[in-house]
Steps between C-alpha positions, in 0.01 A plus 500: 500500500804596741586755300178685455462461873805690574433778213148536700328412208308229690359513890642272784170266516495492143874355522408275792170397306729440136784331679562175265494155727818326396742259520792719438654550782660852515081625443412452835942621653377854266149530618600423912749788411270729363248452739687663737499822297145605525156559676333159438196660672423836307441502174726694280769542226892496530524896390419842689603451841474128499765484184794300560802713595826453222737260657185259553385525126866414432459212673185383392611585109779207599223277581306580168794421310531131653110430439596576179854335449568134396667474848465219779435574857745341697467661799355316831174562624507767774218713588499864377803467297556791319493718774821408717628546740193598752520630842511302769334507840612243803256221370649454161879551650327198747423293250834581281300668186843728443684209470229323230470840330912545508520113379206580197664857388821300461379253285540702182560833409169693688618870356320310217238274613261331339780453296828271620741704389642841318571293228158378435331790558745734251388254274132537538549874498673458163268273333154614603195294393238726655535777221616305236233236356632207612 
């Protein structure tokens, strides 16, 4: 469902709507990310001028692959995750979110989040399950 979300092939409510409830974790770390990439009021489709620009789809592609890899989620829960670092105004720097966000991005490799590490994600990469039947 990801996947034809980002190719545009589905709308945003339609995503929102189809969202799966479940217990697996890195779902709702994914979704809080990708909520943050479009208009949850206006109807529309990720293409035309609402299509995701390159380095995002990149991105994105690296969560595919994990939905779709025999990999764990070991990362802690941290709101937004997959979109560090953020900005931050006076109130966060106040209430130390840097130092959280600093603390979670260190916690494993984040140039490859969801995954934990180059290692794991090379893997997935080089054993694909989405394509291949399994």
């Amino acid at each position: 469902m990801l996947r034809r979300f980002i190719s545009g092939q589905m709308t945003n409510f339609d995503f929102e709507d189809k969202m799966p409830s479940s217990k697996d974790f890195v779902i709702s770390e994914i979704y809080d990310s990708m909520w943050l990439f479009y208009d949850d009021f206006t109807k529309h489709k990720m293409k035309d001028e609402w299509a995701f620009p390159k380095d995002t789809i990149k991105l994105m592609a690296r969560w595919v692959i994990f939905l779709h890899s025999d990999e764990e989620y070991k990362w802690p829960k941290f709101r937004y995750a997959g979109i560090r670092p953020l900005k931050h105004n006076w109130l966060s720097r106040l209430l130390k979110k840097p130092e959280k966000e600093k603390k979670f991005m260190e916690f494993g490799d984040y140039n490859v989040w969801p995954f934990f590490d180059l290692e794991s994600y090379n893997n997935a990469k080089q054993n694909p399950k989405l394509l291949s039947g399994s």
